[in-house]
Coordinates of C-alpha atoms in Angstrom, one line a residue:
X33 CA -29.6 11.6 111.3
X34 CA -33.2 12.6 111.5
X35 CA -34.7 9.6 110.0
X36 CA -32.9 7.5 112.4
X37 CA -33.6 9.3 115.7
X38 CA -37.7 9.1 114.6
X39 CA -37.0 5.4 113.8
X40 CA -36.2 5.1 116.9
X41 CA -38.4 6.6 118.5
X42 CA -41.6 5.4 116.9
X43 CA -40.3 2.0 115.9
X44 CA -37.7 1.3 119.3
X45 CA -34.5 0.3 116.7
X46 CA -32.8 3.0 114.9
X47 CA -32.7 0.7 111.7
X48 CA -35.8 -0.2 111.2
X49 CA -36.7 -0.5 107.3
X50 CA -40.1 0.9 106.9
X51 CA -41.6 4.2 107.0
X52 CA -43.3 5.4 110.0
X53 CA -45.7 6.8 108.6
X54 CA -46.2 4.1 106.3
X55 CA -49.5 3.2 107.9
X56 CA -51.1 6.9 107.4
X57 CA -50.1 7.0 104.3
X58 CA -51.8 3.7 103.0
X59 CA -54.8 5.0 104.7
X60 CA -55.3 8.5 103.5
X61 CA -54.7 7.0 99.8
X62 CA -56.9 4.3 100.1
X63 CA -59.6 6.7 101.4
X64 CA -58.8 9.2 98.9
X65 CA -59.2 6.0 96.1
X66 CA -62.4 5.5 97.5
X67 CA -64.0 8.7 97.9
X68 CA -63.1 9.4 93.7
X69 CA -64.4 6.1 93.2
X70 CA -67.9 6.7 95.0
X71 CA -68.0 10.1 93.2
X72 CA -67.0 8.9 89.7
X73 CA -70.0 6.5 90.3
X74 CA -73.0 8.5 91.6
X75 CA -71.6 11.5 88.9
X76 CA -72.2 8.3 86.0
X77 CA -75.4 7.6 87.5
X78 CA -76.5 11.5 87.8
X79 CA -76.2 11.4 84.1
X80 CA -78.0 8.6 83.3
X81 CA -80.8 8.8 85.7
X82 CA -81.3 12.5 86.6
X83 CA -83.7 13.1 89.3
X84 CA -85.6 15.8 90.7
X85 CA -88.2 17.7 89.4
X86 CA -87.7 20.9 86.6
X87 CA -88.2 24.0 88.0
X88 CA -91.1 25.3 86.4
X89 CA -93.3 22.0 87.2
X90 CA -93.1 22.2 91.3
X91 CA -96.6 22.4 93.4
X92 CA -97.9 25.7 94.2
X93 CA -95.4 27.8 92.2
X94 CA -97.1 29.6 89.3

């Protein structure tokens, strides 16, 4: 009963096949896809060319 009454509303028929929030959905997975993605890459990158200097080396610190 529910599912119909917000097909209706959001899609103007009662019947309609897809999800409402089929849209959102695709969305927030596709940016969560991409967001691991970046971070798998700059965490594989971070291990094979660290930056940065060590701790001990900095200018001015004795």
């Amino acid at each position: 009963m529910v599912g119909r009454l917000v097909a209706a509303v959001t899609h103007g028929r009662p019947d309609a096949l897809e999800s409402p929030n089929r849209r959102v959905k695709n969305g927030t997975m596709f940016g969560v896809l991409v967001a691991a993605l970046l971070m798998a890459v700059f965490g594989i990158l971070g291990l094979f060319l660290p930056g940065g200097t060590p701790l001990g080396s900095r200018p001015g610190r004795s």
